Amino acid sequence: MSDRRAPREPAPPPGPSPASTTGWGLVPLRLFLGVTFAFAGGQKLADPRFFRPSYPGSIQAQLHAAAAGSPIRPLLDVVAHFPVLIGVVLALGQLAVGAATLLGLAPRLAAVGGMAISAALFLTVSFRDSPYYLGSDIVFLFAWTPLALVGTGGAWSLDVPWRRLARPGHGRHADHGRDPALIGRREVLQRARPIALIGAVALLAGGLAEWIAGRSGRPPGARTRAPSSSTGPPMAGAGGPATTGPGGQATAPGAGRPIGRVGAVPPGQALGFTDPATGDPAYVVQPSAGRLVAFDAICPHARCRVGYVPGASEFVCPCHGSRFDGRTGALLAGPATVGLTPIAVVESPDGTIYAGGPRP
Ligand code: FES
């Protein structure tokens, strides 16, 4: 009997295993998460106001605002003493996670980093969002999960060539027949080196910035104060019978309680006060000479306290970045969907501002 067995299949050429369908299916998610995190990190580093304590959207203001409703407040109270360090670490962490996700370098480790950042943001800035699914950070947290479990699946990844370069003489055939998504503990540690290096640089840079800020006279961890103007030239017409309320309509003097003097609110500035009607923090602003407007300082999105930016004449919320017109309280940018609540204010002939009268 002759042996008529079918010829054997030639062995496949050495090289990485083909990308999995799952890997290609995750590419859109990787693109979105990678671009978003890299953009968020870069935006923080490129904006000097992010590290300026007086800016309502600064890291200092965000830490302060987040502490109010966070379940990890004791931890926030500690880290709030190092706001610049926290800001630098957060920004560089987002940059590193975003870049690694886009390039497919240490993708599972990057995804775990993304989950950690999202979880931290969820427990701080988004914890008060209601219903919970309106906050983006909890969505990001779960969006990272498939990437943490699967990695790139071999699709669009620099991981394999990187590994070969890192291990000359061993990499040529090491990946043959092996799912790149399945990596061992030793390899995870190897891949963690670049990110650990970035983290160390971030810690050093943040510590240095904190040290410089401390030497410049600003106490580390200085918190944002409600903008209030107690100096400046008296307002034109101070002491006169100014009787304009929000929106410029005439109102009757004598309603409400005194909240300050007109001289404390120069044109373009704001004065913080407590709304006698609700107990909420509020601001009175003089957008132009002789005109006073006031608004409740509680953001309508998730009740963080907004801050006033004099140069831009707008209010900014430190929690999620909503912006409001400083003259009208109207919404300029979300995620809030409505503007700030106006408060009626009047000026008495002696220059005292009264608030708490009938709502317009
Ligand atoms: Fe979310 Fe103000 S609380 S934008």
Short mmCIF file of N, CA, C and O in Angstrom, two decimals, residues 8-18 173 176-178:
data_model
loop_
_atom_site.label_atom_id
_atom_site.label_comp_id
_atom_site.label_asym_id
_atom_site.label_seq_id
_atom_site.Cartn_x
_atom_site.Cartn_y
_atom_site.Cartn_z
N ARG A 8 1.71 18.15 3.68
CA ARG A 8 1.52 18.99 4.87
C ARG A 8 1.56 20.46 4.49
O ARG A 8 2.27 20.87 3.57
N GLU A 9 0.76 21.24 5.24
CA GLU A 9 0.75 22.70 5.04
C GLU A 9 2.13 23.25 5.40
O GLU A 9 2.71 22.86 6.42
N PRO A 10 2.68 24.12 4.55
CA PRO A 10 3.95 24.73 4.96
C PRO A 10 3.75 25.59 6.21
O PRO A 10 2.70 26.18 6.41
N ALA A 11 4.77 25.60 7.03
CA ALA A 11 4.69 26.38 8.27
C ALA A 11 4.57 27.85 7.92
O ALA A 11 5.19 28.33 6.98
N PRO A 12 3.71 28.59 8.64
CA PRO A 12 3.59 30.02 8.37
C PRO A 12 4.90 30.74 8.67
O PRO A 12 5.67 30.29 9.52
N PRO A 13 5.16 31.81 7.94
CA PRO A 13 6.39 32.55 8.19
C PRO A 13 6.38 33.14 9.59
O PRO A 13 5.32 33.47 10.12
N PRO A 14 7.57 33.24 10.18
CA PRO A 14 7.61 33.83 11.52
C PRO A 14 7.16 35.28 11.49
O PRO A 14 7.38 36.00 10.53
N GLY A 15 6.50 35.69 12.52
CA GLY A 15 6.02 37.06 12.62
C GLY A 15 4.90 37.14 13.60
O GLY A 15 4.50 36.14 14.18
N PRO A 16 4.40 38.32 13.81
CA PRO A 16 3.34 38.50 14.78
C PRO A 16 2.06 37.83 14.33
O PRO A 16 1.80 37.70 13.14
N SER A 17 1.26 37.38 15.26
CA SER A 17 -0.02 36.78 14.91
C SER A 17 -0.92 37.87 14.35
O SER A 17 -0.79 39.04 14.69
N PRO A 18 -1.85 37.49 13.46
CA PRO A 18 -2.68 38.51 12.85
C PRO A 18 -3.57 39.19 13.89
O PRO A 18 -3.92 38.61 14.90
N HIS A 173 11.28 35.60 16.77
CA HIS A 173 10.29 34.53 16.70
C HIS A 173 9.44 34.43 17.95
O HIS A 173 8.58 33.59 18.04
N HIS A 176 5.57 34.57 17.46
CA HIS A 176 4.90 33.75 16.47
C HIS A 176 3.88 32.83 17.14
O HIS A 176 4.18 32.12 18.09
N GLY A 177 2.66 32.87 16.60
CA GLY A 177 1.64 31.98 17.11
C GLY A 177 1.10 32.38 18.46
O GLY A 177 0.42 31.60 19.10
N ARG A 178 1.34 33.61 18.83
CA ARG A 178 0.91 33.98 20.17
C ARG A 178 0.01 35.20 20.10
O ARG A 178 0.29 36.15 19.37
#
